Short mmCIF file of C-alpha atoms and ligand atoms in Angstrom, two decimals:
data_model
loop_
_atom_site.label_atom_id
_atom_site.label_comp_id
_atom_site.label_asym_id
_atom_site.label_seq_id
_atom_site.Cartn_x
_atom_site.Cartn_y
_atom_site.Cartn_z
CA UNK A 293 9.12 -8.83 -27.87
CA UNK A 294 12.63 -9.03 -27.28
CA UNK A 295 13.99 -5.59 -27.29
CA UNK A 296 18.10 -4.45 -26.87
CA UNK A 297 19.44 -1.30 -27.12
CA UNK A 298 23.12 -1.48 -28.62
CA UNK A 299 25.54 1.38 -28.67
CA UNK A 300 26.96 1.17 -32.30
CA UNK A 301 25.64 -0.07 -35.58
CA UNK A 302 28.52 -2.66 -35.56
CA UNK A 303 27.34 -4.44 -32.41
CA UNK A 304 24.00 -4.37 -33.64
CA UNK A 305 25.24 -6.25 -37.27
CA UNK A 306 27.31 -8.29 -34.92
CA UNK A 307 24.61 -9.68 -32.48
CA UNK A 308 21.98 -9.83 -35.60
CA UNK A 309 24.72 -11.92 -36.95
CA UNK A 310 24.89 -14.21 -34.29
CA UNK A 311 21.49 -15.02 -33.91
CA UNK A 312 20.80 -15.84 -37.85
CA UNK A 313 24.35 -18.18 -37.02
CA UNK A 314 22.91 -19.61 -34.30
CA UNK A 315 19.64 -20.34 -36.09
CA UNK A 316 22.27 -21.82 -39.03
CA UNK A 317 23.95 -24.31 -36.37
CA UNK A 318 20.62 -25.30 -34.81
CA UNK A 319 18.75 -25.64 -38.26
CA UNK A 320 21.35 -26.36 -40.72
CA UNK A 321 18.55 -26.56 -43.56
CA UNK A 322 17.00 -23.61 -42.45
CA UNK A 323 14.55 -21.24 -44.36
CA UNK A 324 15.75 -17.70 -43.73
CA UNK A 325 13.87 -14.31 -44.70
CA UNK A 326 15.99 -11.50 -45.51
CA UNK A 327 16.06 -7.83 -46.25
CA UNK A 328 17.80 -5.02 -48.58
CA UNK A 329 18.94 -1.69 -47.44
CA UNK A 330 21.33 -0.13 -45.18
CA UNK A 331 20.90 -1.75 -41.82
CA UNK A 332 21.36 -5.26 -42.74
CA UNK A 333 24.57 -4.51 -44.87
CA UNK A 334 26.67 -4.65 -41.52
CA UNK A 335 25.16 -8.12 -40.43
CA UNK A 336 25.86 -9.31 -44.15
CA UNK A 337 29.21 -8.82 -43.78
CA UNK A 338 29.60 -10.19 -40.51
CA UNK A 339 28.19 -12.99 -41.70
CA UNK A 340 30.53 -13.31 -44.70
CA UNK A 341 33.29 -13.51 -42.16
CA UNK A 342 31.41 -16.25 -39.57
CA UNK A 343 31.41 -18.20 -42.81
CA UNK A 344 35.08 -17.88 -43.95
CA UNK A 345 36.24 -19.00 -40.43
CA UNK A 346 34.17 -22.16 -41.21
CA UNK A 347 31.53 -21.37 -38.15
CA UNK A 348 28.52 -21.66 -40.81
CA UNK A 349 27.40 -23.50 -43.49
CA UNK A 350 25.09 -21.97 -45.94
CA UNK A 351 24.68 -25.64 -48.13
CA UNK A 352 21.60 -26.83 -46.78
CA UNK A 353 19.91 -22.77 -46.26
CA UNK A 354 17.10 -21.77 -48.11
CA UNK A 355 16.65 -17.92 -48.30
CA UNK A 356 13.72 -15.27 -49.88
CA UNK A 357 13.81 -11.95 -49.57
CA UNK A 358 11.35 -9.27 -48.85
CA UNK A 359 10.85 -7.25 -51.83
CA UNK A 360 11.91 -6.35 -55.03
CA UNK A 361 11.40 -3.46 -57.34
CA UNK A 362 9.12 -4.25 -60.79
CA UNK A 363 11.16 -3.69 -64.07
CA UNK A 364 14.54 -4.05 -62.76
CA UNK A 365 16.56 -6.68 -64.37
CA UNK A 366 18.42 -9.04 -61.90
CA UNK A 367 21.96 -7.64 -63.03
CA UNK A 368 20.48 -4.22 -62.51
CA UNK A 369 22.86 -2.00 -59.99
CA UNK A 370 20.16 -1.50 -58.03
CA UNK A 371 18.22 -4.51 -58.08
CA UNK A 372 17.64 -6.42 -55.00
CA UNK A 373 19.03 -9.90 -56.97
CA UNK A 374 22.09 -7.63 -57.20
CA UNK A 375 22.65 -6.08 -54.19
CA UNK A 376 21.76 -9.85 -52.24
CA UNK A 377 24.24 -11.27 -54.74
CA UNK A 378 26.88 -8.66 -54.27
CA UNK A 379 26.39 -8.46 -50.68
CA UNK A 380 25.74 -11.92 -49.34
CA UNK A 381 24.98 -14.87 -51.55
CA UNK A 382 28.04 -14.85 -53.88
CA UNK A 383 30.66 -14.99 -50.84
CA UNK A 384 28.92 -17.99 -49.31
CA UNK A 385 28.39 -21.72 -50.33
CA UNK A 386 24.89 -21.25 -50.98
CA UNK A 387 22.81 -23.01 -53.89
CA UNK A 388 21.80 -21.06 -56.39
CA UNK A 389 18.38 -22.65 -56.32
CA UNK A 390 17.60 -22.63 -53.01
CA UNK A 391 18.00 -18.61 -53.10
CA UNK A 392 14.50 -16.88 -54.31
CA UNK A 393 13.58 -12.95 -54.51
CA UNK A 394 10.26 -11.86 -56.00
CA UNK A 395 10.62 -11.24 -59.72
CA UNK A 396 9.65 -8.05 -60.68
CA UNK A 397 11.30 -8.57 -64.01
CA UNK A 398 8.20 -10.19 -65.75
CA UNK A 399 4.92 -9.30 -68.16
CA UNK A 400 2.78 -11.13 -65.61
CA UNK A 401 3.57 -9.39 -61.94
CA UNK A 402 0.36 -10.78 -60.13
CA UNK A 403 1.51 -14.50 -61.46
CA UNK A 404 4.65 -13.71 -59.77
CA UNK A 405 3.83 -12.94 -56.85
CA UNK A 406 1.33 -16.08 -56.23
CA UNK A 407 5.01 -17.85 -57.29
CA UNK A 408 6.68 -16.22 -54.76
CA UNK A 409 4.18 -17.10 -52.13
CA UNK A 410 3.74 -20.66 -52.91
CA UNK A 411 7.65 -21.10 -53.22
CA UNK A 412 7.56 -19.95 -49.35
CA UNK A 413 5.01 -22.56 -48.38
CA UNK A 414 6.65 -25.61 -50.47
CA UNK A 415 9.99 -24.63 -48.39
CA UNK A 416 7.92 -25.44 -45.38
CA UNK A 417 7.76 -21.51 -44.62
CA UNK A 418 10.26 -18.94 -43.18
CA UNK A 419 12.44 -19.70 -39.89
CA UNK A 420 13.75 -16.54 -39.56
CA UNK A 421 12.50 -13.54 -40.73
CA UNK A 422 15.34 -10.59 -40.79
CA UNK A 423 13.43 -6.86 -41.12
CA UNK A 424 14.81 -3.26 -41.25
CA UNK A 425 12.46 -0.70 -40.91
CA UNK A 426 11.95 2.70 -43.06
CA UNK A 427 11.25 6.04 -41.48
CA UNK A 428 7.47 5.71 -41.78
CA UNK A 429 7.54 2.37 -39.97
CA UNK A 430 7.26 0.09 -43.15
CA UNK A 431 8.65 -3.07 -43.36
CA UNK A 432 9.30 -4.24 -46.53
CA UNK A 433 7.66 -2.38 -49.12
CA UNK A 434 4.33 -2.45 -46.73
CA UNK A 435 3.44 1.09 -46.54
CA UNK A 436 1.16 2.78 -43.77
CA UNK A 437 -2.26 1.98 -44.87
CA UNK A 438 -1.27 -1.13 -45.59
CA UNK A 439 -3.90 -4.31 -45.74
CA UNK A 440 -2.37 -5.76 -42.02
CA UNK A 441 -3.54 -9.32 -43.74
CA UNK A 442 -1.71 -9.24 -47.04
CA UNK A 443 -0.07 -11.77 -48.50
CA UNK A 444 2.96 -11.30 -51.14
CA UNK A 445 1.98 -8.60 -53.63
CA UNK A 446 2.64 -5.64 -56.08
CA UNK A 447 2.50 -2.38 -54.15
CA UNK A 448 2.79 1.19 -55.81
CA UNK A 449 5.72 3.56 -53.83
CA UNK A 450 4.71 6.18 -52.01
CA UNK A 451 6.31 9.53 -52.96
CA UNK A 452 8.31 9.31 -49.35
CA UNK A 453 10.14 5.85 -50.34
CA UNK A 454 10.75 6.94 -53.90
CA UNK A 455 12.40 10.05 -52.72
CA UNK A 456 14.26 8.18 -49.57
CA UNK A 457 15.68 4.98 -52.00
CA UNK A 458 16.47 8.05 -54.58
CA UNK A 459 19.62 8.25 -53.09
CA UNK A 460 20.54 5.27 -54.83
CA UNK A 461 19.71 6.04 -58.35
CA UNK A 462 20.31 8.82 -60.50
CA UNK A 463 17.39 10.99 -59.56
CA UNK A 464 14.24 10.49 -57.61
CA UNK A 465 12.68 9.79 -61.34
CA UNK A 466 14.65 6.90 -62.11
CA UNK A 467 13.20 4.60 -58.97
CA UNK A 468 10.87 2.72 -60.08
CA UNK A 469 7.11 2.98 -59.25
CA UNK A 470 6.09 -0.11 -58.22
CA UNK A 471 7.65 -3.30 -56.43
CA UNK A 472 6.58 -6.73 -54.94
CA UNK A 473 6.44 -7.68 -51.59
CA UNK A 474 5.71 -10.03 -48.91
CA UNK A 475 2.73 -8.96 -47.60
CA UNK A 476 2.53 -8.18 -43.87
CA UNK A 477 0.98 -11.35 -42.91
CA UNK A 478 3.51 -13.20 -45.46
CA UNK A 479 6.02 -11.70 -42.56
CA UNK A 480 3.88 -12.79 -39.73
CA UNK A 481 3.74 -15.68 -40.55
CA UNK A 482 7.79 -16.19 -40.22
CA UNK A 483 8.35 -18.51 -37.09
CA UNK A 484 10.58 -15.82 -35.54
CA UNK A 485 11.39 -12.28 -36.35
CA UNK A 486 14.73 -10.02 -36.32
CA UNK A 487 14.05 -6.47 -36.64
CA UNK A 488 16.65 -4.28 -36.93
CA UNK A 489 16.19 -0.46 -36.18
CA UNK A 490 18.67 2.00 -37.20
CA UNK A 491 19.26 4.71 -39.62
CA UNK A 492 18.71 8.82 -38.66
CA UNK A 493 15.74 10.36 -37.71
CA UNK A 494 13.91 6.20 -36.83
CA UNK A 495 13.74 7.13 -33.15
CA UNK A 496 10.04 7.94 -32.90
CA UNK A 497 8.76 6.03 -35.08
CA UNK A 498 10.24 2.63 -33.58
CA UNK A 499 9.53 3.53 -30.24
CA UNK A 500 5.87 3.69 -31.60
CA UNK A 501 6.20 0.71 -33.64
CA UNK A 502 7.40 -1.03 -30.19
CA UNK A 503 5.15 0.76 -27.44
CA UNK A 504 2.49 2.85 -29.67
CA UNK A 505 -1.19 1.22 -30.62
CA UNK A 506 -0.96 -0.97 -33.44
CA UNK A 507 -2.22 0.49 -36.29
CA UNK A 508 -1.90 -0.02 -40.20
CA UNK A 509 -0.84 3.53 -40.21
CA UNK A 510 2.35 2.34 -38.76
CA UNK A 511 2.56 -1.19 -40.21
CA UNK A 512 5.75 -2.63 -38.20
CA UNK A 513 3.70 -1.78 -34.96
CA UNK A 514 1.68 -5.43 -35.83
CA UNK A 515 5.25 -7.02 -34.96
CA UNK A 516 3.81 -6.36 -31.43
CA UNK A 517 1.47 -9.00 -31.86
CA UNK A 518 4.15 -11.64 -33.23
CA UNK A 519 4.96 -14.40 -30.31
CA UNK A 520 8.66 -14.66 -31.17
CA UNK A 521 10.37 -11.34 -31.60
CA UNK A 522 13.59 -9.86 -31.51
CA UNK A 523 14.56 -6.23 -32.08
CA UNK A 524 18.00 -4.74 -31.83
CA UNK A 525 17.88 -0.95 -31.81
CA UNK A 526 21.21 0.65 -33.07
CA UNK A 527 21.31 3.57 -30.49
CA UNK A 528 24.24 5.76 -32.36
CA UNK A 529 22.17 5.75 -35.35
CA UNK A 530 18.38 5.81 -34.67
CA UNK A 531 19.00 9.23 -32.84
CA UNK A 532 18.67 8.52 -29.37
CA UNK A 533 21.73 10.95 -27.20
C1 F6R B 76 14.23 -3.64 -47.94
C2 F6R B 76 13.12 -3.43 -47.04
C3 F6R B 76 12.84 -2.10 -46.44
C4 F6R B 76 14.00 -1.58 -45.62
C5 F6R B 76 13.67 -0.20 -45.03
C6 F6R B 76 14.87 0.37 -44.29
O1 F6R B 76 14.27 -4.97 -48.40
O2 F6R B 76 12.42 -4.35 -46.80
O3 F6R B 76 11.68 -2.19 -45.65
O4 F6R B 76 14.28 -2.48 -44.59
O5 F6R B 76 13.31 0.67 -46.04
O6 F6R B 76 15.89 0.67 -45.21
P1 F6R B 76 17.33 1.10 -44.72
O7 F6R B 76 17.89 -0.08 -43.99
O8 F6R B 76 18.10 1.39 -45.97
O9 F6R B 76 17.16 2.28 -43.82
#
């Protein structure tokens, strides 16, 4: 593992930035995992601007995302589609078909899912892998006690991620119950990893998700066992003085 300490959460989105550029210029047709949420919303952005200086092209990029919440229409508010859309894939020059999030929106969730994961392996699998981490050291929707070899599937919340992604809906009733999500070897199996730490309170559990045993309890600690990881840990954030 690869691990930097940054002072603010901008130099964090900058440098996370660089390297999914980077991977861009080497790769041009690259497949590229991505993530919802707070901490990547910086590196978004940064990477809105890389592309309207005409540094990257996203015309050849294939992207998936991590997760996304079951019974959520794409043009839902909160909807991953819409906050990827919003965020990301509508300011860059990136085909509409080579852009794929679970859908959640369907009778058949379980069909979706095996989808999902076969739409990763036609691609040729993920490049880059981009992760954020919630304060009970999931990543994705992979909750402690988490099956370490799971592949992309439907996963109930726990009451601690309903109430923490509350913030975003009307009331802690309104998020949904369920979601689907890569499964932790899904992520794994990415040929390298960006993990992004930051957010209040994340200190302790990503310095045992970095130095701690692994353990399913804390399911981003397996990231330990990844050969090709890089973690940039936004210092101003993350609670460390
Ligand atoms: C979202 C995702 C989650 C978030 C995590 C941190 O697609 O995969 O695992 O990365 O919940 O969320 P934020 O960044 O909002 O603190």
């Amino acid at each position: 593992m690869q691990i930097e300490y940054v002072k603010t959460y901008d130099e964090m989105s900058q440098k996370a930035a660089r390297s999914v550029a980077q991977q861009i210029l080497l790769k041009p047709e690259s497949v590229l995992g991505f993530a919802t949420g707070f901490t990547p919303e910086g590196m978004y952005a940064r990477l809105v601007e890389l592309y309207q200086e005409g540094l990257i092209d996203f015309s050849k990029v294939t992207t998936f995302n991590l997760d996304e919440y079951v019974g959520l229409s794409p043009d839902h508010l909160q909807s991953y589609h819409f906050f990827m859309w919003d965020r990301l894939f509508g300011k860059l020059n990136i085909s509409k078909e080579k852009v794929y999030l679970p859908d959640g929106n369907v009778e058949d969730v379980q069909k979706s899912c095996l989808i999902y994961e076969e739409a990763i392996q036609s691609a040729g699998g993920i490049d880059l892998q981009v992760l954020g981490i919630g304060p009970n050291g999931h990543i994705g929707f992979n909750e402690p006690g988490s099956d370490l070899s799971g592949m992309t599937h439907v996963v109930e919340l726990t009451p601690s991620t309903r109430k923490a992604n509350a913030r975003f809906f009307d009331s802690v009733g309104a998020v949904p119950q369920k979601a689907i999500s890569m499964g932790i070897k899904t992520i794994m199996n990415a040929r390298r990893i960006l993990l992004l730490g930051s957010g209040s309170g994340k200190w302790d559990i990503i310095q045992k998700t970095l130095h701690g045993p692994i353990t399913s309890m804390i399911p981003a600690s397996i990231l330990q066992l990844h050969p090709d990881v890089t973690v940039i840990i936004d210092q101003s954030t993350t609670g460390l003085k």
